[in-house]
PDB file of C-alpha atoms in Angstrom:
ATOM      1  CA  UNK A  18       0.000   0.000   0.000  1.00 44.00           C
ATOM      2  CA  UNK A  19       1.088   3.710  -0.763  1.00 52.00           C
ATOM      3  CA  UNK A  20       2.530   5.721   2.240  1.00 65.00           C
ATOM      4  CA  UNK A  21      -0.221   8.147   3.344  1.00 70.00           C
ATOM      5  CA  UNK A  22       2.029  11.058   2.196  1.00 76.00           C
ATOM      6  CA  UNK A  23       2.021   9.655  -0.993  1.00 80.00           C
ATOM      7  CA  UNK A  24      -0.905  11.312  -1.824  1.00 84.00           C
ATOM      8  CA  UNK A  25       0.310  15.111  -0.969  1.00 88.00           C
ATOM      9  CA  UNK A  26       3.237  14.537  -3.567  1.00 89.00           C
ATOM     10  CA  UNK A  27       1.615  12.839  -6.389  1.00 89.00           C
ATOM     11  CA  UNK A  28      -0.828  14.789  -8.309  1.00 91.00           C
ATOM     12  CA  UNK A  29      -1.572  11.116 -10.378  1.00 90.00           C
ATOM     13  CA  UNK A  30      -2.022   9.275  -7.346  1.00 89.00           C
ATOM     14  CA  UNK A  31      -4.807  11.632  -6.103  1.00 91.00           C
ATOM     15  CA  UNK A  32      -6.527  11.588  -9.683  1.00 92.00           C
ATOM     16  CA  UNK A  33      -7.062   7.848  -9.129  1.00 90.00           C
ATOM     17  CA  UNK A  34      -9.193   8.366  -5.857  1.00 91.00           C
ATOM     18  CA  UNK A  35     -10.881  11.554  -6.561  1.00 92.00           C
ATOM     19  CA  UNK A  36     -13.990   8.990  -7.258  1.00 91.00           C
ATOM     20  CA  UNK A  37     -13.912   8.047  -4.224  1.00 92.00           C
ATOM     21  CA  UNK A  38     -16.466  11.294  -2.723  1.00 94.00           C
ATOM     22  CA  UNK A  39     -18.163   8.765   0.291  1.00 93.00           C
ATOM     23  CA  UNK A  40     -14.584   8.368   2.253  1.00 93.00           C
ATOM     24  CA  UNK A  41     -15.753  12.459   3.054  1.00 95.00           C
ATOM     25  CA  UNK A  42     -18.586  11.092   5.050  1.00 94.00           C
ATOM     26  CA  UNK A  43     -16.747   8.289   6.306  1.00 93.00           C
ATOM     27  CA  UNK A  44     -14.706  10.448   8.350  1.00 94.00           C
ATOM     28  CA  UNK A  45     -16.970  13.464   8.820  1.00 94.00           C
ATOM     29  CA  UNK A  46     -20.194  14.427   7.725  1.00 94.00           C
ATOM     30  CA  UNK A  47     -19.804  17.318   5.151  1.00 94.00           C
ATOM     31  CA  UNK A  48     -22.660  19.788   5.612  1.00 92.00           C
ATOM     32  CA  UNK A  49     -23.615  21.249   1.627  1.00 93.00           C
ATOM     33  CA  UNK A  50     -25.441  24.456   0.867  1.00 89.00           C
ATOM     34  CA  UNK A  51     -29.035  24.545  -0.327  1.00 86.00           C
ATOM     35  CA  UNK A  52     -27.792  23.066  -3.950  1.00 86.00           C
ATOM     36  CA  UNK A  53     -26.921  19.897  -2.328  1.00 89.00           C
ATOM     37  CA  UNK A  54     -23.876  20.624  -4.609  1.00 92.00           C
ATOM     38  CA  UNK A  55     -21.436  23.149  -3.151  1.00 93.00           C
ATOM     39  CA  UNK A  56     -19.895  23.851   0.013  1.00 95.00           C
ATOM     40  CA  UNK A  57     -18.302  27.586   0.607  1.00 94.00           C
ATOM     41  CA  UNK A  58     -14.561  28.169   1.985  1.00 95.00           C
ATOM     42  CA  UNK A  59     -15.734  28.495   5.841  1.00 95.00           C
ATOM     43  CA  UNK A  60     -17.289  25.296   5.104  1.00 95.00           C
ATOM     44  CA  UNK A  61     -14.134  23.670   3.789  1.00 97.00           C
ATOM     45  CA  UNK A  62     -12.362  24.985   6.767  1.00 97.00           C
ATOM     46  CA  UNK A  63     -14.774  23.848   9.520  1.00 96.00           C
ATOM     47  CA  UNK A  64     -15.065  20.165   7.655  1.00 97.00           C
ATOM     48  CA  UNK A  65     -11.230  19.681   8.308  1.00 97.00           C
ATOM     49  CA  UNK A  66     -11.083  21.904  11.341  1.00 96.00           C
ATOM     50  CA  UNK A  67      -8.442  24.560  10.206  1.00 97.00           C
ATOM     51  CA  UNK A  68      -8.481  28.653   9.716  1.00 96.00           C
ATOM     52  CA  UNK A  69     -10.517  29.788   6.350  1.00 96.00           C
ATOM     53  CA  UNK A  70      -6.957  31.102   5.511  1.00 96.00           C
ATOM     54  CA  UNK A  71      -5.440  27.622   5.419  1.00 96.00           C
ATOM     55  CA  UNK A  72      -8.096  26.804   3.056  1.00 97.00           C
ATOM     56  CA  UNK A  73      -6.961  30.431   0.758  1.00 96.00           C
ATOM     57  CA  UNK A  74      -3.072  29.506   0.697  1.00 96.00           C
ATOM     58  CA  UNK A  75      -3.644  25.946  -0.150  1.00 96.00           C
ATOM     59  CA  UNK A  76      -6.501  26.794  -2.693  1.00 96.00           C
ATOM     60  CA  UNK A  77      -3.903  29.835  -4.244  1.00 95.00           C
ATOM     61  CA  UNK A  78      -0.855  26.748  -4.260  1.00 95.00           C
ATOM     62  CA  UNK A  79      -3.339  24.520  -6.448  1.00 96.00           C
ATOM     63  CA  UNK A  80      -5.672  26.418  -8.444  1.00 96.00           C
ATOM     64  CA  UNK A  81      -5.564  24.766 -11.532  1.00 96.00           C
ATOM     65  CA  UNK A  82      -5.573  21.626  -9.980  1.00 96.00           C
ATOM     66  CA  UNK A  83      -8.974  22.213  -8.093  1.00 97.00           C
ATOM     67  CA  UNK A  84     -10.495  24.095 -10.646  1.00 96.00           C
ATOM     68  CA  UNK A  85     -10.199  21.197 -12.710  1.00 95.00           C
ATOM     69  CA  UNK A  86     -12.176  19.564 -10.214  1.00 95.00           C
ATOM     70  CA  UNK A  87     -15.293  21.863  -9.347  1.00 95.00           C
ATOM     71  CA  UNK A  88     -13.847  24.765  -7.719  1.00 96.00           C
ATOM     72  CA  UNK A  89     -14.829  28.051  -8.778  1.00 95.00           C
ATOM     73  CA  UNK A  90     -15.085  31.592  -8.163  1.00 94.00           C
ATOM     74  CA  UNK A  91     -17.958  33.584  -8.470  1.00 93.00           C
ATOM     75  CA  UNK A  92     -18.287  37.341  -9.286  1.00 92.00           C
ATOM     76  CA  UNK A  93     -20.945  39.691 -10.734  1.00 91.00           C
ATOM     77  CA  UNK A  94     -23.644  38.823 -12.039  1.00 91.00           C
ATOM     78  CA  UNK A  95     -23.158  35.544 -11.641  1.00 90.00           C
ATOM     79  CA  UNK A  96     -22.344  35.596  -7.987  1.00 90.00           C
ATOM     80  CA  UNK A  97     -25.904  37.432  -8.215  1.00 89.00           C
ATOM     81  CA  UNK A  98     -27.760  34.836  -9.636  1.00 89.00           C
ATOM     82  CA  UNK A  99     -26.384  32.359  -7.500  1.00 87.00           C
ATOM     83  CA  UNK A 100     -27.320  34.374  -3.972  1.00 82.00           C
ATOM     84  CA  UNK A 101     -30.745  34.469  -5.150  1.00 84.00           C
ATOM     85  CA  UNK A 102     -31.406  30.851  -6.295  1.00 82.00           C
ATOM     86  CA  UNK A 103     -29.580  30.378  -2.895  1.00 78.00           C
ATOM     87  CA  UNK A 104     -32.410  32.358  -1.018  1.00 75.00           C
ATOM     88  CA  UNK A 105     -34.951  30.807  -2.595  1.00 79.00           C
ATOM     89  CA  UNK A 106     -33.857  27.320  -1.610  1.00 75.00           C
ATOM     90  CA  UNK A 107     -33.537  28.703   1.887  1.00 68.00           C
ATOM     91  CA  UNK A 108     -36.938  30.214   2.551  1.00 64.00           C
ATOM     92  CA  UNK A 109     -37.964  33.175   3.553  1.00 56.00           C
ATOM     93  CA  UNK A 110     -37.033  33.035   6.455  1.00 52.00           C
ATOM     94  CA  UNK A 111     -33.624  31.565   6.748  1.00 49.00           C
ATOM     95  CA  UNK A 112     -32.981  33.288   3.679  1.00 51.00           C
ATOM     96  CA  UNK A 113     -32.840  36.620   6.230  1.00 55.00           C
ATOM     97  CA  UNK A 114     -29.615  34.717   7.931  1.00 55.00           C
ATOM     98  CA  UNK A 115     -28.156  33.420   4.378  1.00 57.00           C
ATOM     99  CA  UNK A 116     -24.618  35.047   4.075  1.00 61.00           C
ATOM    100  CA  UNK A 117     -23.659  37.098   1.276  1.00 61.00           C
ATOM    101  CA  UNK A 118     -20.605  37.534  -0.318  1.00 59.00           C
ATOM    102  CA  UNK A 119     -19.645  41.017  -1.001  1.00 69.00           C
ATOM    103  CA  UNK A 120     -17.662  40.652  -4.480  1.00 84.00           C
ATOM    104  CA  UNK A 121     -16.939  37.581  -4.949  1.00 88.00           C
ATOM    105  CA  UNK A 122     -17.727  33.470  -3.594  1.00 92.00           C
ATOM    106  CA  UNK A 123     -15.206  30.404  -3.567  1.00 94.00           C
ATOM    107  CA  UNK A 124     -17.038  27.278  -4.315  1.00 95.00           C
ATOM    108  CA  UNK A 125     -16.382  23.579  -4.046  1.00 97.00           C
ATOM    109  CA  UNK A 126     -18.209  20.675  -4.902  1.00 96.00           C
ATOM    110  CA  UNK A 127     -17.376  17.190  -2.749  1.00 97.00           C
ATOM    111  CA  UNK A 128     -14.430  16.141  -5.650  1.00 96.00           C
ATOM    112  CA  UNK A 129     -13.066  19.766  -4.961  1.00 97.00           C
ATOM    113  CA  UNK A 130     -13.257  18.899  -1.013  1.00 97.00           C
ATOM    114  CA  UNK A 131     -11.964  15.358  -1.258  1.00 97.00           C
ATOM    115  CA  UNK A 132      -9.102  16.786  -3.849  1.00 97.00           C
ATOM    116  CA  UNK A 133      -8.040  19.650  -0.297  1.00 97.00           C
ATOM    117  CA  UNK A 134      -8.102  16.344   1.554  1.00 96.00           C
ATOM    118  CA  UNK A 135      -5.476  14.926  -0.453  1.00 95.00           C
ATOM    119  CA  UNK A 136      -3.177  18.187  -0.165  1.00 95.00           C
ATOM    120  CA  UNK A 137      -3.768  19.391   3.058  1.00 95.00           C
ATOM    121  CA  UNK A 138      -0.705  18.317   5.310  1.00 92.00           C
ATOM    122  CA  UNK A 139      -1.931  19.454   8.930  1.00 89.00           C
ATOM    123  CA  UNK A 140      -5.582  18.557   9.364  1.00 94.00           C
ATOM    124  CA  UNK A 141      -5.956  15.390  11.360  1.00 95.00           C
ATOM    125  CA  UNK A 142      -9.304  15.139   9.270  1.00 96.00           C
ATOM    126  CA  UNK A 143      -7.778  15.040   5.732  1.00 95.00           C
ATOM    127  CA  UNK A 144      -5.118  12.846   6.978  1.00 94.00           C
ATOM    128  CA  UNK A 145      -7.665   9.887   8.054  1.00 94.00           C
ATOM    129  CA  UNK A 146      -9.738  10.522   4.707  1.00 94.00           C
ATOM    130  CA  UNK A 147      -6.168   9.689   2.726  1.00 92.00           C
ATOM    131  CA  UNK A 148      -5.326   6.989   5.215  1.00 91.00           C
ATOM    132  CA  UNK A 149      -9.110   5.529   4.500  1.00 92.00           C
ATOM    133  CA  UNK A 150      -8.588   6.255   0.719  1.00 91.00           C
ATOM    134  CA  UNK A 151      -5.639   3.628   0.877  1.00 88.00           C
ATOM    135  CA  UNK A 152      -6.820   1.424   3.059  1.00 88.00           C
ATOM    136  CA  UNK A 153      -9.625   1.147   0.813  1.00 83.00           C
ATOM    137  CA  UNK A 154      -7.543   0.919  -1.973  1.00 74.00           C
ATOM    138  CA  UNK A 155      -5.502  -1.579  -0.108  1.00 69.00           C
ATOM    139  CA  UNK A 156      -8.712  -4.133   0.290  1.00 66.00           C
ATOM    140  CA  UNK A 157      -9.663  -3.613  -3.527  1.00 55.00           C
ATOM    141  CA  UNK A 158      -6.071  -4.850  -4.435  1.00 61.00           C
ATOM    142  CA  UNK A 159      -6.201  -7.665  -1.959  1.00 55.00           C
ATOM    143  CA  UNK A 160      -9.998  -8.561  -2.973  1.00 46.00           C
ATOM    144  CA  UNK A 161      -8.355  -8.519  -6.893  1.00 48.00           C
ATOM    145  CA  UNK A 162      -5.685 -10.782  -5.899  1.00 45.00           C
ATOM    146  CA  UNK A 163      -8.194 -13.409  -4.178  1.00 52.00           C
ATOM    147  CA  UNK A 164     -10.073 -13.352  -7.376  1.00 51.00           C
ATOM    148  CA  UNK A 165      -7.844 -13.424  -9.276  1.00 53.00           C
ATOM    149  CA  UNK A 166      -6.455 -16.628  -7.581  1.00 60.00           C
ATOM    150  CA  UNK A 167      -9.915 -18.345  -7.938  1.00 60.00           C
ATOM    151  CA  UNK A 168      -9.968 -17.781 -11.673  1.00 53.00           C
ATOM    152  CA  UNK A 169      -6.489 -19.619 -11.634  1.00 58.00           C
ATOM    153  CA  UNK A 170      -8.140 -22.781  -9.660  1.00 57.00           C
ATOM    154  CA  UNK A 171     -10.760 -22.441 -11.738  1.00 61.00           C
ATOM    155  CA  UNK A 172      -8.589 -22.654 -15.077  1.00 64.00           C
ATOM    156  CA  UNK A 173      -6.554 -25.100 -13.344  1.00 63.00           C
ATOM    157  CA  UNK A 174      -9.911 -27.536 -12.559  1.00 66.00           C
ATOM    158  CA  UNK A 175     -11.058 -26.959 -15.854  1.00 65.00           C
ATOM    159  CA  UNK A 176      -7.558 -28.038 -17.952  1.00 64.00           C
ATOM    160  CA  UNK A 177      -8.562 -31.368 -16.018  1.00 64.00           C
ATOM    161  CA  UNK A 178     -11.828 -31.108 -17.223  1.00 64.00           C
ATOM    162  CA  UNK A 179     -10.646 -31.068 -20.529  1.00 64.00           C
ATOM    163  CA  UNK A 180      -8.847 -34.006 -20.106  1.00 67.00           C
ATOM    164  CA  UNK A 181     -11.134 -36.061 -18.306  1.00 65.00           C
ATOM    165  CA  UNK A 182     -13.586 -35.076 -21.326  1.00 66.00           C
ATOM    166  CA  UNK A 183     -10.279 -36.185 -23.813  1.00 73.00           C
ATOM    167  CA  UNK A 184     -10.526 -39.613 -21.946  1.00 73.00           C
ATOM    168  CA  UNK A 185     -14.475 -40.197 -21.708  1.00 73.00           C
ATOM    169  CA  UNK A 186     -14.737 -39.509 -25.800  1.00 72.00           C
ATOM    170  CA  UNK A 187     -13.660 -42.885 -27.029  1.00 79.00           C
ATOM    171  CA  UNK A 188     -15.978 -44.325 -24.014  1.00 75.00           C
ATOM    172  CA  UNK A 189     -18.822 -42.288 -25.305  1.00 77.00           C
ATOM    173  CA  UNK A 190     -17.767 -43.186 -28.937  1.00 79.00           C
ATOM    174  CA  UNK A 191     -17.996 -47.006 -27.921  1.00 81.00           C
ATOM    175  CA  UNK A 192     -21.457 -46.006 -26.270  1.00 82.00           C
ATOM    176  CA  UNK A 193     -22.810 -44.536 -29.305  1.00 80.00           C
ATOM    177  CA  UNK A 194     -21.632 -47.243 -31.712  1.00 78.00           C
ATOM    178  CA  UNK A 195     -23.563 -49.751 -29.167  1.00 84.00           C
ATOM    179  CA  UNK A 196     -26.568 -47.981 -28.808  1.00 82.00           C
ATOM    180  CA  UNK A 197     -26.868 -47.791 -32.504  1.00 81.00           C
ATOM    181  CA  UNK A 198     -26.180 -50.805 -32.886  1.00 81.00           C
ATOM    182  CA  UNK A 199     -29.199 -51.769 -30.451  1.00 80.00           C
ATOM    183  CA  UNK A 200     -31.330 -49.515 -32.623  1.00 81.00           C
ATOM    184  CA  UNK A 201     -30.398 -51.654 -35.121  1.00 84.00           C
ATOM    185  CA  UNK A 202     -31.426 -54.834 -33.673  1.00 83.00           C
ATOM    186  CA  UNK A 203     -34.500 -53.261 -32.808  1.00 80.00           C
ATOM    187  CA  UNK A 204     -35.718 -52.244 -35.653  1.00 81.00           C
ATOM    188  CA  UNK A 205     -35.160 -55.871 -36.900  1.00 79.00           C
ATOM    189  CA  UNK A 206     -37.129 -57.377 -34.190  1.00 81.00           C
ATOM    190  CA  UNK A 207     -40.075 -54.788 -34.964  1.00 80.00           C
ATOM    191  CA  UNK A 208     -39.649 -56.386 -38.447  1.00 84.00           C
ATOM    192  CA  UNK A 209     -40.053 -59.860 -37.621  1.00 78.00           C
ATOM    193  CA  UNK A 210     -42.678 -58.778 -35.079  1.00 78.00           C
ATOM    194  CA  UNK A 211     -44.522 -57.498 -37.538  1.00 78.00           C
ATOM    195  CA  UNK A 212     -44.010 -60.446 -40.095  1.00 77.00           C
ATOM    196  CA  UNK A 213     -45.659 -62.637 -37.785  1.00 82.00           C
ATOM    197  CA  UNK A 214     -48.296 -60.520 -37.120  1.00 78.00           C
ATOM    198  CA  UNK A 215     -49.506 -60.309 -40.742  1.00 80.00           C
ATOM    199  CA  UNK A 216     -48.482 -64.365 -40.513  1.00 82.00           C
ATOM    200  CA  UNK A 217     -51.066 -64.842 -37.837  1.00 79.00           C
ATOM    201  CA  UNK A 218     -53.914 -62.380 -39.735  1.00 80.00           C
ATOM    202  CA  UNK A 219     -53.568 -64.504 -42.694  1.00 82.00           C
ATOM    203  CA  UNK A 220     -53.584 -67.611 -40.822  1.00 83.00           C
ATOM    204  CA  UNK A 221     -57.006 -65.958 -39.079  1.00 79.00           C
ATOM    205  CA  UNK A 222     -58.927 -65.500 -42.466  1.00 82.00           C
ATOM    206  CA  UNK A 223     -57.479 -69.332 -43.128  1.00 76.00           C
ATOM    207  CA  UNK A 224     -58.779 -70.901 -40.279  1.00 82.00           C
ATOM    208  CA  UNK A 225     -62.399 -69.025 -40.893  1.00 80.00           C
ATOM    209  CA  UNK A 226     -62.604 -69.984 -44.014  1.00 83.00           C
ATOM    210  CA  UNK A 227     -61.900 -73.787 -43.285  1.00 77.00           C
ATOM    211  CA  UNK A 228     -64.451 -73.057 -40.178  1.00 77.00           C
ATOM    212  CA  UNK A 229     -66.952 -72.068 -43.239  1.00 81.00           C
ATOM    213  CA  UNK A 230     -66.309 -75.304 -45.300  1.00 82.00           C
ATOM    214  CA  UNK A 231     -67.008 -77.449 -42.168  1.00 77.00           C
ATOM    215  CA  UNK A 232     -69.815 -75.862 -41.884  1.00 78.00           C
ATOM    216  CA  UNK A 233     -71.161 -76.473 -45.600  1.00 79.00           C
ATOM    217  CA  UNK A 234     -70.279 -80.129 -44.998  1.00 76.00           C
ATOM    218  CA  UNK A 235     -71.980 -80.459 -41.683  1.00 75.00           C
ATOM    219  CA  UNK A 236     -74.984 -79.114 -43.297  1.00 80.00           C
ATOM    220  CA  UNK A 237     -74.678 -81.273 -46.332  1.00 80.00           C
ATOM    221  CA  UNK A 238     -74.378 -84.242 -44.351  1.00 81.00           C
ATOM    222  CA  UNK A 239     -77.708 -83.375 -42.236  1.00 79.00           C
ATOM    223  CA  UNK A 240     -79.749 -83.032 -45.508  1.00 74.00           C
ATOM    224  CA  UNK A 241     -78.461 -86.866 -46.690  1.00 80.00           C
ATOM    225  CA  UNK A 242     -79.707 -88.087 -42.863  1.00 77.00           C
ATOM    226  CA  UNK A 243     -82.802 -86.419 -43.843  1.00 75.00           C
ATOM    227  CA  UNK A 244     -83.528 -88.168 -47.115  1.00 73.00           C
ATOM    228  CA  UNK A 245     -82.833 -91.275 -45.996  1.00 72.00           C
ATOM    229  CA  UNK A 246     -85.482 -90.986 -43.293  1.00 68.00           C
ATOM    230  CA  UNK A 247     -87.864 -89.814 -45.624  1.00 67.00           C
ATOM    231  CA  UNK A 248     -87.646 -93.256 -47.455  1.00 62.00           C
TER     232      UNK A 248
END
């Protein structure tokens, strides 16, 4: 795992865990304006628990760097705009307590805060939100590394699947040529079976035909008893 400090010299390393916006409330909850969006500089300072002009000289050192992610300064008319969708979100009533900037009003969205967290050297706050950041980090690796040890087994198990399978196809070959055989042998049995059954229908319409000759004879031979009688 990266040493904690890591993060204060490395302006790469921080870009990989600016995602990371819930290790904020991890630590501390981070109270937003109305917006939901933006926190102010008195904010930023009371979130990590240093002066508002720690906040300035470290904001000053890394402008570019934090206006790249959300900071930004407002002045004129659109620091006008802003105060009044501001008192509108507020109320009427809170919106009598809403500060107002006079010229101008230093913004920051959570990526902007999280970003100070990562370059601010003495806040105890910002120092357990980049220790959390790498612990963090520290689990994902080690969670990678467990999976990716299971996909090994699981390539491993399987290259004896394959082989297994290798040795069961001639078995299942063998298998096949039997069972086709059987078919086979079947279907030459059905034959048969049905050769004697059209065997035993003809034999049927045999026997009732010799049935009918017996009885013309019996018949025949009861009309000769009868003439005799007669004479």
């Amino acid at each position: 795992m990266p040493l904690e400090g890591a993060l204060l010299e490395s302006q790469t390393l921080r870009v990989e865990h600016l995602g990371r916006v819930d290790a904020l409330d991890k630590i501390k909850a981070l109270v937003m304006l109305p917006d939901g969006i933006h926190v102010r500089t008195e904010d930023v300072a009371r979130y990590f628990e240093v002066s508002t002009d720690v906040v300035r000289q470290l904001t000053a050192r890394h402008r570019a760097e934090l206006v790249e992610n959300g900071m930004r300064v407002l002045r004129g008319a659109d620091l006008r705009l802003y105060h009044s969708d501001m008192v509108s979100l507020w109320g009427s009533e809170a919106a009598k307590s809403y500060p107002q900037a006079a010229t101008r009003l230093t913004l920051y969205t959570r990526r902007a805060v999280l970003n100070i967290a990562m370059l601010l050297r003495d806040s105890d706050i910002a120092r357990c939100v980049r220790t959390y950041l790498l612990d963090a980090e520290d689990e994902l690796r080690t969670g990678y590394a467990n999976l990716d040890r299971r996909v090994t087994d699981v390539e491993a198990c399987l290259g004896g699947v394959g082989v297994a399978l290798q040795e069961l196809g001639p078995v299942l070959s063998r298998m096949s040529y039997r069972l086709d055989s059987l078919d086979r042998r079947l279907d030459a049995t059905n034959q048969v079976v049905g050769a004697i059954s059209n065997r035993l229908c003809q034999m049927s319409e045999d026997i009732n035909r010799v049935d009918a000759r017996v009885d013309d004879v019996v018949h025949q031979l009861r009309d000769l008893r009868r003439g005799r009688k007669r004479r």
